[in-house]
mmCIF file of C-alpha atoms in Angstrom:
data_model
loop_
_atom_site.group_PDB
_atom_site.id
_atom_site.type_symbol
_atom_site.label_atom_id
_atom_site.label_comp_id
_atom_site.label_asym_id
_atom_site.label_seq_id
_atom_site.Cartn_x
_atom_site.Cartn_y
_atom_site.Cartn_z
ATOM 1 C CA MET A 647 128.386 100.397 105.169
ATOM 2 C CA ARG A 648 126.412 99.820 108.324
ATOM 3 C CA GLU A 649 128.698 102.145 110.261
ATOM 4 C CA ASP A 650 128.662 104.891 107.605
ATOM 5 C CA THR A 651 127.049 108.210 108.399
ATOM 6 C CA LEU A 652 124.145 109.176 106.163
ATOM 7 C CA GLN A 653 126.476 111.645 104.445
ATOM 8 C CA GLN A 654 129.064 108.930 103.760
ATOM 9 C CA PHE A 655 126.466 106.503 102.466
ATOM 10 C CA CYS A 656 124.969 109.137 100.175
ATOM 11 C CA GLU A 657 128.411 110.014 98.851
ATOM 12 C CA LYS A 658 129.087 106.328 98.086
ATOM 13 C CA LEU A 659 125.675 106.070 96.473
ATOM 14 C CA SER A 660 126.272 109.064 94.223
ATOM 15 C CA ALA A 661 129.708 107.871 93.065
ATOM 16 C CA LYS A 662 130.233 106.518 89.567
ATOM 17 C CA THR A 663 130.334 102.919 90.796
ATOM 18 C CA PRO A 664 127.796 100.101 90.417
ATOM 19 C CA THR A 665 127.516 99.623 94.180
ATOM 20 C CA PRO A 666 125.929 100.616 96.395
ATOM 21 C CA GLY A 667 122.911 101.001 94.150
ATOM 22 C CA GLY A 668 119.181 100.469 94.047
ATOM 23 C CA GLY A 669 119.206 97.209 95.995
ATOM 24 C CA SER A 670 121.053 98.839 98.868
ATOM 25 C CA VAL A 671 118.633 101.766 98.819
ATOM 26 C CA ALA A 672 115.694 99.342 98.892
ATOM 27 C CA ALA A 673 117.274 97.672 101.944
ATOM 28 C CA LEU A 674 117.725 101.065 103.603
ATOM 29 C CA SER A 675 114.056 101.815 102.887
ATOM 30 C CA GLY A 676 113.148 98.540 104.590
ATOM 31 C CA ALA A 677 115.247 99.496 107.604
ATOM 32 C CA LEU A 678 113.593 102.918 107.761
ATOM 33 C CA ALA A 679 110.108 101.388 107.510
ATOM 34 C CA CYS A 680 110.842 98.996 110.383
ATOM 35 C CA SER A 681 112.404 101.763 112.477
ATOM 36 C CA LEU A 682 109.377 103.976 112.073
ATOM 37 C CA GLY A 683 107.097 101.038 112.804
ATOM 38 C CA SER A 684 109.078 100.412 115.995
ATOM 39 C CA MET A 685 108.610 104.022 117.040
ATOM 40 C CA VAL A 686 104.858 103.754 116.465
ATOM 41 C CA ALA A 687 104.743 100.530 118.489
ATOM 42 C CA ARG A 688 106.648 102.126 121.378
ATOM 43 C CA PHE A 689 104.314 105.138 121.466
ATOM 44 C CA SER A 690 101.444 102.659 121.412
ATOM 45 C CA LYS A 691 102.947 100.880 124.442
ATOM 46 C CA ASP A 692 103.800 97.648 122.614
ATOM 47 C CA ASP A 693 107.484 97.079 123.346
ATOM 48 C CA ALA A 694 107.412 93.440 122.217
ATOM 49 C CA THR A 695 106.346 94.425 118.706
ATOM 50 C CA ALA A 696 108.871 97.265 118.675
ATOM 51 C CA GLN A 697 111.676 94.881 119.594
ATOM 52 C CA LYS A 698 110.615 92.432 116.896
ATOM 53 C CA TRP A 699 110.665 95.188 114.293
ATOM 54 C CA ASP A 700 114.056 96.375 115.584
ATOM 55 C CA LYS A 701 115.408 92.913 114.729
ATOM 56 C CA GLN A 702 113.843 93.096 111.293
ATOM 57 C CA ARG A 703 115.441 96.525 110.832
ATOM 58 C CA ASP A 704 118.829 95.043 111.668
ATOM 59 C CA ARG A 705 118.407 92.398 108.974
ATOM 60 C CA PHE A 706 117.643 95.106 106.406
ATOM 61 C CA LEU A 707 120.769 96.972 107.506
ATOM 62 C CA ASP A 708 122.768 93.808 106.830
ATOM 63 C CA LEU A 709 121.157 93.513 103.395
ATOM 64 C CA ILE A 710 122.523 96.936 102.400
ATOM 65 C CA LEU A 711 126.038 95.506 102.341
ATOM 66 C CA GLU A 712 125.035 92.019 101.209
ATOM 67 C CA ASP A 713 123.306 93.434 98.138
ATOM 68 C CA SER A 714 126.395 95.448 97.211
ATOM 69 C CA GLN A 715 128.701 92.491 97.724
ATOM 70 C CA ALA A 716 126.484 90.222 95.642
ATOM 71 C CA TYR A 717 126.380 92.659 92.737
ATOM 72 C CA ASP A 718 130.131 93.201 93.004
ATOM 73 C CA GLY A 719 130.351 89.558 91.885
ATOM 74 C CA VAL A 720 128.433 90.420 88.705
ATOM 75 C CA SER A 721 130.698 93.402 88.101
ATOM 76 C CA ALA A 722 133.769 91.189 88.478
ATOM 77 C CA VAL A 723 132.478 88.805 85.798
ATOM 78 C CA PHE A 724 131.802 91.725 83.429
ATOM 79 C CA LYS A 725 135.527 92.496 83.674
ATOM 80 C CA LEU A 726 136.508 89.046 82.392
ATOM 81 C CA ALA A 727 137.515 88.741 78.760
ATOM 82 C CA LYS A 728 134.460 88.146 76.589
ATOM 83 C CA ASP A 729 136.149 85.128 75.026
ATOM 84 C CA ASP A 730 136.886 83.526 78.414
ATOM 85 C CA PRO A 731 135.072 80.155 78.245
ATOM 86 C CA ALA A 732 134.264 80.330 81.965
ATOM 87 C CA ARG A 733 132.593 83.748 81.654
ATOM 88 C CA PRO A 734 129.029 82.637 80.723
ATOM 89 C CA GLY A 735 128.767 80.107 83.545
ATOM 90 C CA ARG A 736 130.293 82.447 86.079
ATOM 91 C CA MET A 737 127.903 85.201 84.992
ATOM 92 C CA GLN A 738 124.890 82.961 85.562
ATOM 93 C CA GLU A 739 126.153 82.045 89.047
ATOM 94 C CA ALA A 740 126.842 85.697 89.869
ATOM 95 C CA LEU A 741 123.410 86.832 88.659
ATOM 96 C CA LEU A 742 121.672 84.197 90.744
ATOM 97 C CA LYS A 743 123.665 85.259 93.810
ATOM 98 C CA ALA A 744 122.878 88.925 93.074
ATOM 99 C CA ALA A 745 119.149 88.162 92.955
ATOM 100 C CA ALA A 746 119.204 86.576 96.424
ATOM 101 C CA PRO A 747 119.467 89.703 98.655
ATOM 102 C CA PRO A 748 116.616 91.612 96.965
ATOM 103 C CA ALA A 749 114.477 88.461 96.876
ATOM 104 C CA GLU A 750 115.026 88.033 100.608
ATOM 105 C CA GLY A 751 114.378 91.721 101.204
ATOM 106 C CA LEU A 752 111.082 91.496 99.348
ATOM 107 C CA ARG A 753 110.016 88.508 101.455
ATOM 108 C CA LEU A 754 110.973 90.326 104.661
ATOM 109 C CA ILE A 755 109.264 93.619 103.824
ATOM 110 C CA THR A 756 106.113 91.745 102.797
ATOM 111 C CA ALA A 757 106.041 90.009 106.174
ATOM 112 C CA PHE A 758 106.636 93.340 107.917
ATOM 113 C CA ILE A 759 103.770 95.132 106.155
ATOM 114 C CA ALA A 760 101.412 92.266 107.039
ATOM 115 C CA GLU A 761 102.365 92.742 110.688
ATOM 116 C CA LEU A 762 102.088 96.531 110.404
ATOM 117 C CA ALA A 763 98.607 96.253 108.876
ATOM 118 C CA GLU A 764 97.512 93.942 111.693
ATOM 119 C CA PHE A 765 98.993 96.338 114.266
ATOM 120 C CA ALA A 766 97.529 99.504 112.678
ATOM 121 C CA PRO A 767 94.185 99.542 114.528
ATOM 122 C CA LYS A 768 96.084 99.424 117.841
ATOM 123 C CA ALA A 769 98.389 102.328 116.968
ATOM 124 C CA LYS A 770 98.128 105.509 118.984
ATOM 125 C CA GLY A 771 96.371 108.220 116.983
ATOM 126 C CA SER A 772 99.103 110.800 117.503
ATOM 127 C CA VAL A 773 101.521 108.670 115.453
ATOM 128 C CA ALA A 774 99.099 107.745 112.660
ATOM 129 C CA SER A 775 101.058 109.739 110.088
ATOM 130 C CA ASP A 776 104.227 107.878 111.088
ATOM 131 C CA LEU A 777 102.378 104.595 110.637
ATOM 132 C CA ALA A 778 101.395 105.655 107.113
ATOM 133 C CA VAL A 779 104.937 106.781 106.264
ATOM 134 C CA SER A 780 106.228 103.400 107.437
ATOM 135 C CA ALA A 781 103.783 101.717 105.051
ATOM 136 C CA TYR A 782 104.786 103.968 102.151
ATOM 137 C CA GLU A 783 108.476 103.371 102.879
ATOM 138 C CA SER A 784 107.720 99.643 102.854
ATOM 139 C CA GLU A 785 106.196 100.035 99.418
ATOM 140 C CA ALA A 786 109.265 101.902 98.180
ATOM 141 C CA ALA A 787 111.461 99.106 99.521
ATOM 142 C CA ALA A 788 109.330 96.405 97.906
ATOM 143 C CA ARG A 789 109.263 98.086 94.518
ATOM 144 C CA GLY A 790 113.028 98.591 94.669
ATOM 145 C CA PHE A 791 113.632 94.976 95.648
ATOM 146 C CA MET A 792 111.377 93.740 92.838
ATOM 147 C CA LEU A 793 113.181 95.864 90.261
ATOM 148 C CA ASN A 794 116.484 94.424 91.422
ATOM 149 C CA VAL A 795 115.236 90.844 91.354
ATOM 150 C CA ARG A 796 114.076 91.394 87.769
ATOM 151 C CA ALA A 797 117.292 93.166 86.770
ATOM 152 C CA ASN A 798 119.239 90.061 87.717
ATOM 153 C CA THR A 799 116.804 87.360 86.645
ATOM 154 C CA SER A 800 116.226 88.974 83.248
ATOM 155 C CA MET A 801 119.832 88.141 82.334
ATOM 156 C CA LEU A 802 119.609 84.519 83.499
ATOM 157 C CA LYS A 803 119.674 82.093 80.581
ATOM 158 C CA ASP A 804 117.803 79.410 82.530
ATOM 159 C CA LYS A 805 114.258 80.743 82.652
ATOM 160 C CA ALA A 806 113.256 77.751 84.787
ATOM 161 C CA VAL A 807 115.428 79.295 87.511
ATOM 162 C CA ALA A 808 114.365 82.888 86.829
ATOM 163 C CA ALA A 809 110.606 82.320 86.583
ATOM 164 C CA PRO A 810 110.002 81.118 90.170
ATOM 165 C CA LEU A 811 112.002 84.045 91.603
ATOM 166 C CA GLU A 812 110.029 86.512 89.494
ATOM 167 C CA ALA A 813 106.696 84.862 90.317
ATOM 168 C CA GLU A 814 107.441 84.833 94.042
ATOM 169 C CA GLY A 815 108.434 88.485 93.830
ATOM 170 C CA ALA A 816 105.224 89.409 92.023
ATOM 171 C CA ARG A 817 103.119 87.589 94.645
ATOM 172 C CA ASN A 818 104.997 89.314 97.463
ATOM 173 C CA LEU A 819 104.616 92.726 95.854
ATOM 174 C CA GLU A 820 100.880 92.164 95.408
ATOM 175 C CA ALA A 821 100.531 91.131 99.070
ATOM 176 C CA LEU A 822 102.576 94.120 100.173
ATOM 177 C CA LEU A 823 100.411 96.548 98.212
ATOM 178 C CA ALA A 824 97.310 95.049 99.837
ATOM 179 C CA GLY A 825 98.911 95.525 103.263
ATOM 180 C CA THR A 826 99.830 99.122 102.471
ATOM 181 C CA LYS A 827 96.227 99.749 101.435
ATOM 182 C CA ARG A 828 94.952 98.326 104.739
ATOM 183 C CA VAL A 829 97.286 100.636 106.700
ATOM 184 C CA ARG A 830 96.104 103.638 104.651
ATOM 185 C CA GLU A 831 92.468 102.720 105.332
ATOM 186 C CA VAL A 832 93.117 102.605 109.078
ATOM 187 C CA VAL A 833 94.969 105.915 109.040
ATOM 188 C CA ASN A 834 92.428 107.659 106.825
ATOM 189 C CA GLY A 835 89.445 106.279 108.731
#
């Protein structure tokens, strides 16, 4: 999917298939947030930060496909006969694997927004709106990742496995929202 045009990706997204779906869109939002952050850093004459965020963007681009592939595993288990004795165990394994890409994405976007909030006072004024859009896109990514973590963990039978993933996600989302607020305060004066 990484080589798809925007048109091709959107056509895949709008198809009547489970993937790509919300997790892939959250990953794309993360990539867009990092890209815009990189642009702001470059205009603010901070190439080192821009290059760091370019690498983070690339990881989000990888997560677009990884999220789809992970959920394809869940879809494959849904196709097994309901009376297949292996189905319940395989479903639990598939759900745990499907929760991994959005959980990672949420960790990554939370780290990015912390860096963006720290960078915000140094950003050139002429790109302040771009800085804010990057923060808002980060929030969209984080909310999408959290929804996808919960969608997968809610079907896990072992709540001892699900609970830490959900708790970590909630902490990350809270930290991200605080970072977004700090960026908004810098932009709005």
